[in-house]
Short mmCIF file of C-alpha atoms in Angstrom, two decimals:
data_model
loop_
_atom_site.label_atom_id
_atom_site.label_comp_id
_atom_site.label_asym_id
_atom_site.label_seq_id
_atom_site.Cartn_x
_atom_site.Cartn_y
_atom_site.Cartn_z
CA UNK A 21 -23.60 -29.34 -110.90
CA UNK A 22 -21.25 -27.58 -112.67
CA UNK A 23 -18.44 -27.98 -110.04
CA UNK A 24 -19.49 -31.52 -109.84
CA UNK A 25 -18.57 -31.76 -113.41
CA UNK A 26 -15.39 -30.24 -113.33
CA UNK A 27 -14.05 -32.57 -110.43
CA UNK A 28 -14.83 -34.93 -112.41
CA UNK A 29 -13.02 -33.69 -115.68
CA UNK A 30 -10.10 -32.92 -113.23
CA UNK A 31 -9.76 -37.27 -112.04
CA UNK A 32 -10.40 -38.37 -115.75
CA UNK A 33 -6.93 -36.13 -116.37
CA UNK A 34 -5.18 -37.47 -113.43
CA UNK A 35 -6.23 -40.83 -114.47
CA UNK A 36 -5.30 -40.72 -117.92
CA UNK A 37 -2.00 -38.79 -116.95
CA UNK A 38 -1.25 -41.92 -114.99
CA UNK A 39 -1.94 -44.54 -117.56
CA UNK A 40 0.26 -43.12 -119.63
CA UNK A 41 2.77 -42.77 -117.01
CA UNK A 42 5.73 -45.63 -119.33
CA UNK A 43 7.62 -48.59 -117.02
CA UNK A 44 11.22 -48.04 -118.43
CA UNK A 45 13.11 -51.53 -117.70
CA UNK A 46 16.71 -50.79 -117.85
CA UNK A 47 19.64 -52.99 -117.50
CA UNK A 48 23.47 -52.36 -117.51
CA UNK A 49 23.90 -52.97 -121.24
CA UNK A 50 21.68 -50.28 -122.41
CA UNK A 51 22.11 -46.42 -122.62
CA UNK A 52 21.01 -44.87 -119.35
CA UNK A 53 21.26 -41.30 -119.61
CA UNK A 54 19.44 -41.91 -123.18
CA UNK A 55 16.47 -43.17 -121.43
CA UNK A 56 16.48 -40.74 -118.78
CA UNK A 57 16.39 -37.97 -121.48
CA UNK A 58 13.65 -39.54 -123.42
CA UNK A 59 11.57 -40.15 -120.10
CA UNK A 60 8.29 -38.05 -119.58
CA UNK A 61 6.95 -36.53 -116.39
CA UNK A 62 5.74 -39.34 -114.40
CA UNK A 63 7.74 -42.26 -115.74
CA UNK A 64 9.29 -44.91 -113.36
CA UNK A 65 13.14 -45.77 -114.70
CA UNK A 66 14.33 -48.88 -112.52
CA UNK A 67 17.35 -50.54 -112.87
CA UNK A 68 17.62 -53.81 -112.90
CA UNK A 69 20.57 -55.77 -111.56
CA UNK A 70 24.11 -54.93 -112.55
CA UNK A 71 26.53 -51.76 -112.58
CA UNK A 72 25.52 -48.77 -114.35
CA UNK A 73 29.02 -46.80 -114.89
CA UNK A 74 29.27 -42.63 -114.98
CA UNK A 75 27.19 -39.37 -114.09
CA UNK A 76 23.50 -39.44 -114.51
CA UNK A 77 21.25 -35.98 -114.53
CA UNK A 78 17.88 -36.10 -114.64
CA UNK A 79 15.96 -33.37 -116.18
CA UNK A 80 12.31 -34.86 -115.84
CA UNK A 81 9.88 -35.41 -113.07
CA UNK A 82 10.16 -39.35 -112.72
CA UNK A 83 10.93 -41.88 -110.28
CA UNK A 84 14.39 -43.82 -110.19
CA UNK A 85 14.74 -46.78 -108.74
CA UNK A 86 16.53 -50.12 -108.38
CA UNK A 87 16.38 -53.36 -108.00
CA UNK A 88 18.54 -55.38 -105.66
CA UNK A 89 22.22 -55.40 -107.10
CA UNK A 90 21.98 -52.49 -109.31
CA UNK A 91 24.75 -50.21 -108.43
CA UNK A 92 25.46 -46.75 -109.92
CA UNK A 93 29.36 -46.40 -110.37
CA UNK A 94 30.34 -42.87 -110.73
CA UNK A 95 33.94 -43.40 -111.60
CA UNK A 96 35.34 -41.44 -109.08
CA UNK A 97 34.23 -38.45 -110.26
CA UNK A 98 31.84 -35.64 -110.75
CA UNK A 99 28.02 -36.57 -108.87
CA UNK A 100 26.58 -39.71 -109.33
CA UNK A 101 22.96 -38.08 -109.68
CA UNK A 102 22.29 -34.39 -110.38
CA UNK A 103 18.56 -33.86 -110.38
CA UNK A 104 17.51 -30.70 -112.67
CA UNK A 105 13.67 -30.72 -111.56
CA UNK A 106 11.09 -30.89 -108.70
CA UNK A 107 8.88 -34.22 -108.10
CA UNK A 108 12.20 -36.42 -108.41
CA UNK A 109 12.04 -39.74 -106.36
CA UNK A 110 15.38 -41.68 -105.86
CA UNK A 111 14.88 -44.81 -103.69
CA UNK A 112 16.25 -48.59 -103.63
CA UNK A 113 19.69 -47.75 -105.04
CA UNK A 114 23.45 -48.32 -103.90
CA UNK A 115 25.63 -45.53 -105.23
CA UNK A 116 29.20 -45.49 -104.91
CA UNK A 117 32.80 -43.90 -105.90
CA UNK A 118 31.60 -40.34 -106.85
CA UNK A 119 33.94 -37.51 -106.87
CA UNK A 120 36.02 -36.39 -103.69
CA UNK A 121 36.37 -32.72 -104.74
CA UNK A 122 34.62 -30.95 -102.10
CA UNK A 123 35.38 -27.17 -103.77
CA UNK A 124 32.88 -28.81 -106.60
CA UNK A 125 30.78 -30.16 -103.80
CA UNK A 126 30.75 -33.87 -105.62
CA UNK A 127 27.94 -35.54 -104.36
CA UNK A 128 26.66 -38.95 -104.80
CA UNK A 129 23.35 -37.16 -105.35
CA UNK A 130 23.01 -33.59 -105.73
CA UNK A 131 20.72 -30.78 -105.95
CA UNK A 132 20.90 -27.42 -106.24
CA UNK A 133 18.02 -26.10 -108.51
CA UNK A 134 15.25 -24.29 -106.45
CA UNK A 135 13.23 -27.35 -106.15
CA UNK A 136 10.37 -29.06 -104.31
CA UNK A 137 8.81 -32.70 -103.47
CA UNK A 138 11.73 -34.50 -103.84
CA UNK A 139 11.89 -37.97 -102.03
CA UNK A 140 15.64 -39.62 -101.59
CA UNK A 141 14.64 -43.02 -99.62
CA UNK A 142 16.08 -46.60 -98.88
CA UNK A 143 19.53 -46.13 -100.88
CA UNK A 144 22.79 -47.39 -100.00
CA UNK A 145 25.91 -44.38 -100.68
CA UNK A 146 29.34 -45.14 -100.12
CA UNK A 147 32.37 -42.56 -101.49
CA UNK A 148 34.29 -39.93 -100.34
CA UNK A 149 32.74 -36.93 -101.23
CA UNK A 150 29.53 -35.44 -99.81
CA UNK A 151 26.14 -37.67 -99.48
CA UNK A 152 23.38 -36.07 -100.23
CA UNK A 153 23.71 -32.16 -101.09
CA UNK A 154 20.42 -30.11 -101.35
CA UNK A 155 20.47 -26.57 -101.92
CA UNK A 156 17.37 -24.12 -102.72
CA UNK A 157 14.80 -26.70 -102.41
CA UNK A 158 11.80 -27.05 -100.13
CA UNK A 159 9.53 -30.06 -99.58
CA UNK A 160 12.18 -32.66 -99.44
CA UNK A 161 12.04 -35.89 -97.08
CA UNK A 162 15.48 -38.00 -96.80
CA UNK A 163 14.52 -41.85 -95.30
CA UNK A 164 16.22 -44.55 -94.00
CA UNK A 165 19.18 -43.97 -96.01
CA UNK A 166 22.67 -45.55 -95.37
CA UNK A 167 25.60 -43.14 -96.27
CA UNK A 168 29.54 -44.24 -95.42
CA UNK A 169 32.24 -42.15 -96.16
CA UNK A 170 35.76 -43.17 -96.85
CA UNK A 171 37.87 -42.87 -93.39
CA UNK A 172 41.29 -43.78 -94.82
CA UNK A 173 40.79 -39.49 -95.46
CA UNK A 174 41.33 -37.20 -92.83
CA UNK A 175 38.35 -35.97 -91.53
CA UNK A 176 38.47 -32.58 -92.82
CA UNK A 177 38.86 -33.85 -96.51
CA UNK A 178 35.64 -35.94 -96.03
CA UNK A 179 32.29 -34.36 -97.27
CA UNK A 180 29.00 -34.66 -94.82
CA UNK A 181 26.75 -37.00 -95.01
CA UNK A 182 23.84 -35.24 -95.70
CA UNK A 183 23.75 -31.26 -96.56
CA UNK A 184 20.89 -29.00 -96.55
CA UNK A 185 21.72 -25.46 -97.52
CA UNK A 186 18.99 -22.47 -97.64
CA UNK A 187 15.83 -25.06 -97.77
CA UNK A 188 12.92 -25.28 -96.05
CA UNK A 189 10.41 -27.69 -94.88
CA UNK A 190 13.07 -31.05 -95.26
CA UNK A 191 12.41 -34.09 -93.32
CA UNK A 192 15.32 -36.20 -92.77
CA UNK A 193 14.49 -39.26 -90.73
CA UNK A 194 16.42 -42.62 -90.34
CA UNK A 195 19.50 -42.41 -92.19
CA UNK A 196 22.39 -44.20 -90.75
CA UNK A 197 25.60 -41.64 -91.66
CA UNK A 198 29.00 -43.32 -90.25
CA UNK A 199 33.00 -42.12 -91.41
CA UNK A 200 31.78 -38.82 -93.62
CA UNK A 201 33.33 -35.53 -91.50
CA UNK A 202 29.95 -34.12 -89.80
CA UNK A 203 26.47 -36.77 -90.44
CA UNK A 204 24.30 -33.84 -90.85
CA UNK A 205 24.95 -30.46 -91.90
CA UNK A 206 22.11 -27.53 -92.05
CA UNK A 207 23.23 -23.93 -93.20
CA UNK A 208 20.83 -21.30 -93.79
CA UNK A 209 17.68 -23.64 -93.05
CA UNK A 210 14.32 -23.03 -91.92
CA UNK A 211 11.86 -25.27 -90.62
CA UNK A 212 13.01 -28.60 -90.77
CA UNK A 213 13.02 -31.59 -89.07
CA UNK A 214 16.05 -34.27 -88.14
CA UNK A 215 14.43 -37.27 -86.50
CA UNK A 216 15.29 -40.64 -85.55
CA UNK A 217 18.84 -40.50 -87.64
CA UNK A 218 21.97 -42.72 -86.33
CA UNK A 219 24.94 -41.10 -86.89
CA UNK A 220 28.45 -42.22 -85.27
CA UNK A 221 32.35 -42.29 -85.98
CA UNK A 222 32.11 -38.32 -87.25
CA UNK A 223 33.79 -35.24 -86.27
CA UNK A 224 30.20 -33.43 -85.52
CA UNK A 225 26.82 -36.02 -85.77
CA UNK A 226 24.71 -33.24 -86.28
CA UNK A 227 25.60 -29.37 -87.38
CA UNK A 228 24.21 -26.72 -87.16
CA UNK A 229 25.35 -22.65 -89.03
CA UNK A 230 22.92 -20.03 -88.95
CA UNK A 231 19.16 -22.18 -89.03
CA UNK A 232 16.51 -20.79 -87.29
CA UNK A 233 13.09 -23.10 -86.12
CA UNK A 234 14.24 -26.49 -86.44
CA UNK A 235 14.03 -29.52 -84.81
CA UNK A 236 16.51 -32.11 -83.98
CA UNK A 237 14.24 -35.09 -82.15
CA UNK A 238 15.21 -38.53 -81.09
CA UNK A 239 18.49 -38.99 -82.95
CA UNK A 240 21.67 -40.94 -81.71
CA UNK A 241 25.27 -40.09 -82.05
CA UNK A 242 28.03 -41.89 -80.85
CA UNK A 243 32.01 -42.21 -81.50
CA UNK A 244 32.42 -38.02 -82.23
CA UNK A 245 34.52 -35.41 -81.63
CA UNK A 246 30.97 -33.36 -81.01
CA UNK A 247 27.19 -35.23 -80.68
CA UNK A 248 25.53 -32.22 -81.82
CA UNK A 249 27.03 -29.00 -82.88
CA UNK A 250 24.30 -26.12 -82.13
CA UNK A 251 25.80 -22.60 -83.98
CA UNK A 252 24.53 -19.50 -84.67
CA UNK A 253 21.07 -20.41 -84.96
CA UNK A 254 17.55 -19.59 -82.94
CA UNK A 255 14.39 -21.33 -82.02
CA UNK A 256 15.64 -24.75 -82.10
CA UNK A 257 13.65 -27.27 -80.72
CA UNK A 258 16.56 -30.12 -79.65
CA UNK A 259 14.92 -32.99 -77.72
CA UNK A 260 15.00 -36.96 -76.98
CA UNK A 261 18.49 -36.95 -78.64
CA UNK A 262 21.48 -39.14 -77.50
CA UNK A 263 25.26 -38.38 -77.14
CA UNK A 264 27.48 -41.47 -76.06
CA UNK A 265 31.00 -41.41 -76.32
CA UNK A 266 32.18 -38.16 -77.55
CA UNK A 267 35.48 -37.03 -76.97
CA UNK A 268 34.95 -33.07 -77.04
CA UNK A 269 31.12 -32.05 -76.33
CA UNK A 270 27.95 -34.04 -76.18
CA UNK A 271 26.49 -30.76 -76.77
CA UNK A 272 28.47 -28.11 -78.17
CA UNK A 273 25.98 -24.41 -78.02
CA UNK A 274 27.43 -21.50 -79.89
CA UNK A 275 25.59 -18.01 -79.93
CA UNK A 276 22.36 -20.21 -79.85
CA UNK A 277 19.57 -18.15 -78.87
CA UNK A 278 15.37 -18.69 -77.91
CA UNK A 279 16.12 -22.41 -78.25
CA UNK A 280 14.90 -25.50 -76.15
CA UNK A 281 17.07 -28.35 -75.29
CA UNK A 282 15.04 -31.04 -72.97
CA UNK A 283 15.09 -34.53 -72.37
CA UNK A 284 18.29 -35.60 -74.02
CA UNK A 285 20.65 -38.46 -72.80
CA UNK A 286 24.44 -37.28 -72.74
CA UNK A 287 27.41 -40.32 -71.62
CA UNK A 288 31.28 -40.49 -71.86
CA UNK A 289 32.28 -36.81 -72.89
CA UNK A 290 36.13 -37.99 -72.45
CA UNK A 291 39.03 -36.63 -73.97
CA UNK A 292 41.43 -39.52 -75.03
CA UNK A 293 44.65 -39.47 -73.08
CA UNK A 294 46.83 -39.07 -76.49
CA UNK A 295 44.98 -35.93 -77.29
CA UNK A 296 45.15 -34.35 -73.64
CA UNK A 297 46.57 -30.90 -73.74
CA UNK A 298 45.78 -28.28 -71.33
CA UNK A 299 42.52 -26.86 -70.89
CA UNK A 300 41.08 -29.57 -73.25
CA UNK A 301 38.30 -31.69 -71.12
CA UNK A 302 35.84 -33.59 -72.69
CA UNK A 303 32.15 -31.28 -71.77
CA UNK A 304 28.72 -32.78 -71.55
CA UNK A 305 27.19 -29.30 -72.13
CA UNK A 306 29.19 -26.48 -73.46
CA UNK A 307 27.53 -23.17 -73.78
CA UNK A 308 29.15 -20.41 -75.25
CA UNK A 309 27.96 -17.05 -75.81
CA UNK A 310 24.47 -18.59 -75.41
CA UNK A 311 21.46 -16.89 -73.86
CA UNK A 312 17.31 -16.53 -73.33
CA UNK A 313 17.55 -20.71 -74.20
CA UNK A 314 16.00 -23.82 -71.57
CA UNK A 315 17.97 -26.46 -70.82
CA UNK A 316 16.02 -29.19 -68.84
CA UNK A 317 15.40 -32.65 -67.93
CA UNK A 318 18.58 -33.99 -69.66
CA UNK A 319 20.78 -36.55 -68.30
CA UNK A 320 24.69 -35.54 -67.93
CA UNK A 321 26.40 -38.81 -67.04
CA UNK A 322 30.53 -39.15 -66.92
CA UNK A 323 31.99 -36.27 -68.50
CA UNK A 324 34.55 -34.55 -67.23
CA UNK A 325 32.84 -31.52 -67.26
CA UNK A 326 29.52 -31.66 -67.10
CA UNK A 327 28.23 -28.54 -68.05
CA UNK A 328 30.02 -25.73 -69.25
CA UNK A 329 29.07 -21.75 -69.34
CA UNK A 330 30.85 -19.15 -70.67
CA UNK A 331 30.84 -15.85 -72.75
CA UNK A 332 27.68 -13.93 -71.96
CA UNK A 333 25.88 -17.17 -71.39
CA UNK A 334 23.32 -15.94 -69.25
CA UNK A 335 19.45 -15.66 -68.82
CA UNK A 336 19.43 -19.52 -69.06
CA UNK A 337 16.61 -21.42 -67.37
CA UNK A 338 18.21 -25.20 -66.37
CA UNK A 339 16.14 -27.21 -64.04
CA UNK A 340 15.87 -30.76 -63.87
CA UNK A 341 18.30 -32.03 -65.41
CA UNK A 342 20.64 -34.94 -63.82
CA UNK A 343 24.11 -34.24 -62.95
CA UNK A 344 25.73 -38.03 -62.79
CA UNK A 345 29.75 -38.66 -62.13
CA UNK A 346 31.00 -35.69 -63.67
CA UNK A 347 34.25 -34.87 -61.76
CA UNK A 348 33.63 -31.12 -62.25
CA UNK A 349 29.81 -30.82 -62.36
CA UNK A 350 29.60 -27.06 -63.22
CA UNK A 351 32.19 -25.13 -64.98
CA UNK A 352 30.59 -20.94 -64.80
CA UNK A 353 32.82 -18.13 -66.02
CA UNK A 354 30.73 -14.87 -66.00
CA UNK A 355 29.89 -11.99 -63.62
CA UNK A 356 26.38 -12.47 -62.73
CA UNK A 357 24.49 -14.86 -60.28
CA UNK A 358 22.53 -17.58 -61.55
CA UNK A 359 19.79 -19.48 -60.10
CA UNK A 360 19.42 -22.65 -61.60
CA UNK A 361 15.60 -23.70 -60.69
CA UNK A 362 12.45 -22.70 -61.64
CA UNK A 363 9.13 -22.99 -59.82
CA UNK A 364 10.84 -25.10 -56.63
CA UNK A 365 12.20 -27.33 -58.87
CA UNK A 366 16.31 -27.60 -59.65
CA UNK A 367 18.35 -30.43 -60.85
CA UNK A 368 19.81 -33.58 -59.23
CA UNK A 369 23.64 -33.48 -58.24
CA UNK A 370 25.21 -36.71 -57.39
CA UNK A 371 27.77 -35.17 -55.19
CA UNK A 372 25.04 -33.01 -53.38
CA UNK A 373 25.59 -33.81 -49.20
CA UNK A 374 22.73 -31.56 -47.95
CA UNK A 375 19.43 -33.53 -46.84
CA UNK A 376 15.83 -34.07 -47.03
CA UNK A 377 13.67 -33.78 -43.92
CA UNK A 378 10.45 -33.32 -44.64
CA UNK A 379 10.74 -36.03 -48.00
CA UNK A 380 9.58 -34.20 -50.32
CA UNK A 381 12.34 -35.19 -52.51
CA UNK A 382 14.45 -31.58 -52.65
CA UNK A 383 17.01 -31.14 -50.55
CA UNK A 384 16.92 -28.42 -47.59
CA UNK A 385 20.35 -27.11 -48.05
CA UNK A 386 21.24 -24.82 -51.27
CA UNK A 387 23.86 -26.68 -54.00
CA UNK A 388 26.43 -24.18 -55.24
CA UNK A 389 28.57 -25.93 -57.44
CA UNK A 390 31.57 -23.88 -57.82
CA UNK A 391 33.03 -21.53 -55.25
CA UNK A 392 36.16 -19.07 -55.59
CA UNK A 393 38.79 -21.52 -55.19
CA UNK A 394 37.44 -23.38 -58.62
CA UNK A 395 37.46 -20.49 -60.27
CA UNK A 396 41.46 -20.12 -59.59
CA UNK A 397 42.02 -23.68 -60.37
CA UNK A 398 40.25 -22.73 -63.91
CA UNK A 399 42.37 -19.88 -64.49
CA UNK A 400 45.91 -21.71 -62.62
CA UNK A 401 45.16 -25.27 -63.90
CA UNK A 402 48.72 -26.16 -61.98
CA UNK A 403 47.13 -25.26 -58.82
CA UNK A 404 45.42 -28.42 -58.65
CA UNK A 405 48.61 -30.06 -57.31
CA UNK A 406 47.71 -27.79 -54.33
CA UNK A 407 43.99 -28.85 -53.76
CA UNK A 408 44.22 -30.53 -50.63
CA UNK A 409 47.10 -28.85 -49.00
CA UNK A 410 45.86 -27.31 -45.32
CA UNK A 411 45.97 -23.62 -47.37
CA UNK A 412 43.06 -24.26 -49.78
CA UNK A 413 40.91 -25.88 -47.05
CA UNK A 414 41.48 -22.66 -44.73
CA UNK A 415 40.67 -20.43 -48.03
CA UNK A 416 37.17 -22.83 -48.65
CA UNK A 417 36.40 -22.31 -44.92
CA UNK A 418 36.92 -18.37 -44.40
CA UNK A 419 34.80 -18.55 -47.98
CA UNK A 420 31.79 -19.91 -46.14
CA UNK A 421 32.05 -18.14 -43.01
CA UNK A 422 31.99 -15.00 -44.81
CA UNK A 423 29.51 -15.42 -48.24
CA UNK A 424 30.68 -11.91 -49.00
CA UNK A 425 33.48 -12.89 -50.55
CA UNK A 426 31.96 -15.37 -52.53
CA UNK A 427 32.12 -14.70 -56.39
CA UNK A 428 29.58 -14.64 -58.54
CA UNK A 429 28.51 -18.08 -59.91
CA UNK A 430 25.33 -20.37 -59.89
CA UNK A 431 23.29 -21.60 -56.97
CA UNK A 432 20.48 -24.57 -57.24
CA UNK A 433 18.36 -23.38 -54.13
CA UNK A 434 15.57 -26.69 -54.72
CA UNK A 435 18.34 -29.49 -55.78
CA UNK A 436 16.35 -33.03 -56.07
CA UNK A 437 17.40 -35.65 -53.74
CA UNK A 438 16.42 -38.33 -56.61
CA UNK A 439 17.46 -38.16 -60.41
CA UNK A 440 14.21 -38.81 -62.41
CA UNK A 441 16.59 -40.11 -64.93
CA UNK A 442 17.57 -43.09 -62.54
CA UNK A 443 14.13 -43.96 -61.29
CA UNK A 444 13.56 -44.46 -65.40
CA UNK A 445 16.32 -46.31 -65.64
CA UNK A 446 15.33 -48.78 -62.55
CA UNK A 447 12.06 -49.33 -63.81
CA UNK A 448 12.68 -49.94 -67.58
CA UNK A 449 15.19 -52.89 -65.56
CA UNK A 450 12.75 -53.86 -63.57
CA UNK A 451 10.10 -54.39 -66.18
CA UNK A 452 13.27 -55.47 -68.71
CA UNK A 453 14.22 -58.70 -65.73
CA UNK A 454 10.19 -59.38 -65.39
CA UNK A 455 9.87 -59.93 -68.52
CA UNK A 456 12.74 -62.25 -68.88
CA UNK A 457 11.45 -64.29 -65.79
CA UNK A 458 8.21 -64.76 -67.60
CA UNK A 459 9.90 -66.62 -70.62
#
């Protein structure tokens, strides 16, 4: 009875709390901050249409929101919004022309109190400095916001899109981040989520420093320098993600550790011819200094590397993934051996020749990749001149006659005769020219 009774004190409180909850109706002509200072925890402030010139903060726990063509100019500089409190909502507005000093880490809307339940959702940014910047906070979610940085700057003097630094528990989920230098940028974060996010014509789409148990799911880059920068970090979770048209690294994996990249889609790693200097190739995979991760079922298709291993990278599970038109499928620089299947299952390699007798879709002849005379060719890149003169084919053949002198390198002993990427492919098609025959 008595708890009864209480529950029911508790709803009257919440009820009443949200009656008196004030509508503040603002439009260009009156004094903004002025009515964010006198607003109360709870209060809606939205904006009507017009431009709303200078630097807002917000100090209460209310909602701010706009209505179509209100704009919030910050003058070029300082942050458009700095939010002071937890339980801040920011949706509906278009922000622009905040401050491009990236040492003061301008931001069209900032935060960097320890903070929680703050929702940034449906707004429009455009300037040159950084986004979004959230710093000591927890319980945030980011949505379907469109942020456009300015690219008459070099990349470098751009700010990201979005920045999380030292929070936990952030959702950011699809935001459309085009022309800032990297799309995403998580330092020092734990257990958050990046999901569904579109991020293109970037140095890095997503970016990763020292973040441990995060997950990066179902997110699309495309014009970059890198897809997805992967650094210092453990227990990542990186899957359904797309790459297209990089000119560096789909995937770029630096001392990345316990982590789980599956079922991503990686296309035209391709270093333009302009920027071509030695030893620069455009990778679909690059992992450096990498180890105890599982790379599998992810589709490599048209780089000129295709995957990339180097510096300790070892301990690596990879199996069925789909090698596709790389020139150089497997690039391996360390000492030790490495099997590349697990449980009688490896990966598909379009340039595999070996056969299938008994169908049961892996071939009966071990892939190795690489041999000894790629190895010189990665260390004497002017030997290629030299690849199909009568001496390299003599040095392949003693090389196989005598395994002994084979050196260390990876081996796929159960390489699949079929990519499972390409029998997706045929049927989405398939189904895609059905239904069009239908209509």
């Amino acid at each position: 009875m008595i708890r009864n009774f209480l529950l029911y004190l508790l709803l009257i409180m919440v009820v009443h709390n949200t009656a008196m909850a004030k509508q503040w109706q603002v439009s260009p002509q009156d004094d903004l901050q002025q009515i964010l200072n006198n607003s109360v925890n709870g209060d809606i402030v939205t904006l009507n249409n017009g431009t709303y010139y200078g630097n807002f903060a917000i100090d209460n726990e209310i909602t701010l929101q706009g209505k179509a063509g209100a704009i919030i100019d910050a003058q070029g500089k300082g942050n458009a919004l700095h939010l002071h409190n937890s339980n801040i909502t920011i949706k509906d507005l278009e922000i622009i022309n905040w401050g491009a000093d990236l040492t003061e880490q301008n931001a069209a809307i900032y935060s960097d109190t320890k903070a929680s339940n703050i929702l940034i959702k449906n707004n429009q940014l455009q300037g040159s400095g950084f986004g979004i910047w959230l710093q000591k906070a927890e319980h945030i979610e980011v949505l379907n916001n469109t942020i456009v940085g300015d690219n008459t700057l070099r990349s470098a003097d751009r700010g990201n899109g979005i920045q999380l630094s030292m929070v936990k528990h952030v959702l950011v989920r699809g935001n459309n981040v085009s022309n800032t230098r990297d799309g995403l940028y998580i330092i020092s974060s734990q257990e958050n989520v990046l999901q569904n996010n579109t991020m293109h014509d970037l140095r890095y789409g997503i970016h990763y420093m020292y973040s441990h148990s995060n997950k990066v799911l179902n997110n699309l880059a495309y014009n970059t320098r890198a897809g997805y920068a992967l650094m210092s970090s453990k227990h990542l979770v990186v899957s359904g993600n797309t790459s297209k048209n990089s000119e560096d690294y789909g995937f770029l994996m630096n001392f990345i550790t316990s982590s789980t990249i599956t079922d991503n889609v990686i296309k035209n790693v391709w270093t333009k011819p302009e920027n071509k200097v030695l030893g620069r190739d455009g990778k679909g995979l690059f992992v450096y200094n990498s180890a105890y991760n599982t790379i599998s079922n992810n589709l490599i298709d048209t780089s000129e590397i295709g995957i990339h291993l180097t510096a300790g990278s070892e301990n690596t599970k990879v199996f069925g993934n789909s090698f596709i038109n790389n020139p150089t499928q497997v690039k391996y620089v360390s000492n030790k051996k490495q099997e590349w299947s697990k449980d009688g299952k490896g990966n598909y390699w379009s340039n595999y020749l070996g056969w299938d007798m008994n169908n049961d879709n892996v071939g009966d002849v071990i892939f190795e990749p690489n041999d000894g005379i790629d190895k010189l060719v990665w260390q004497y890149p002017e030997m290629k001149m030299l690849m199909d003169s009568p001496a390299i084919v003599i040095l392949r053949w003693v090389q196989r006659q005598f395994p002994i002198l084979k050196p260390p390198g990876v081996k796929d002993s159960y390489p699949l005769m079929q990519s499972p990427h390409q029998a997706n492919t045929t049927s989405v098609a398939a189904n895609t020219e059905l239904q069009d025959t239908k209509h």
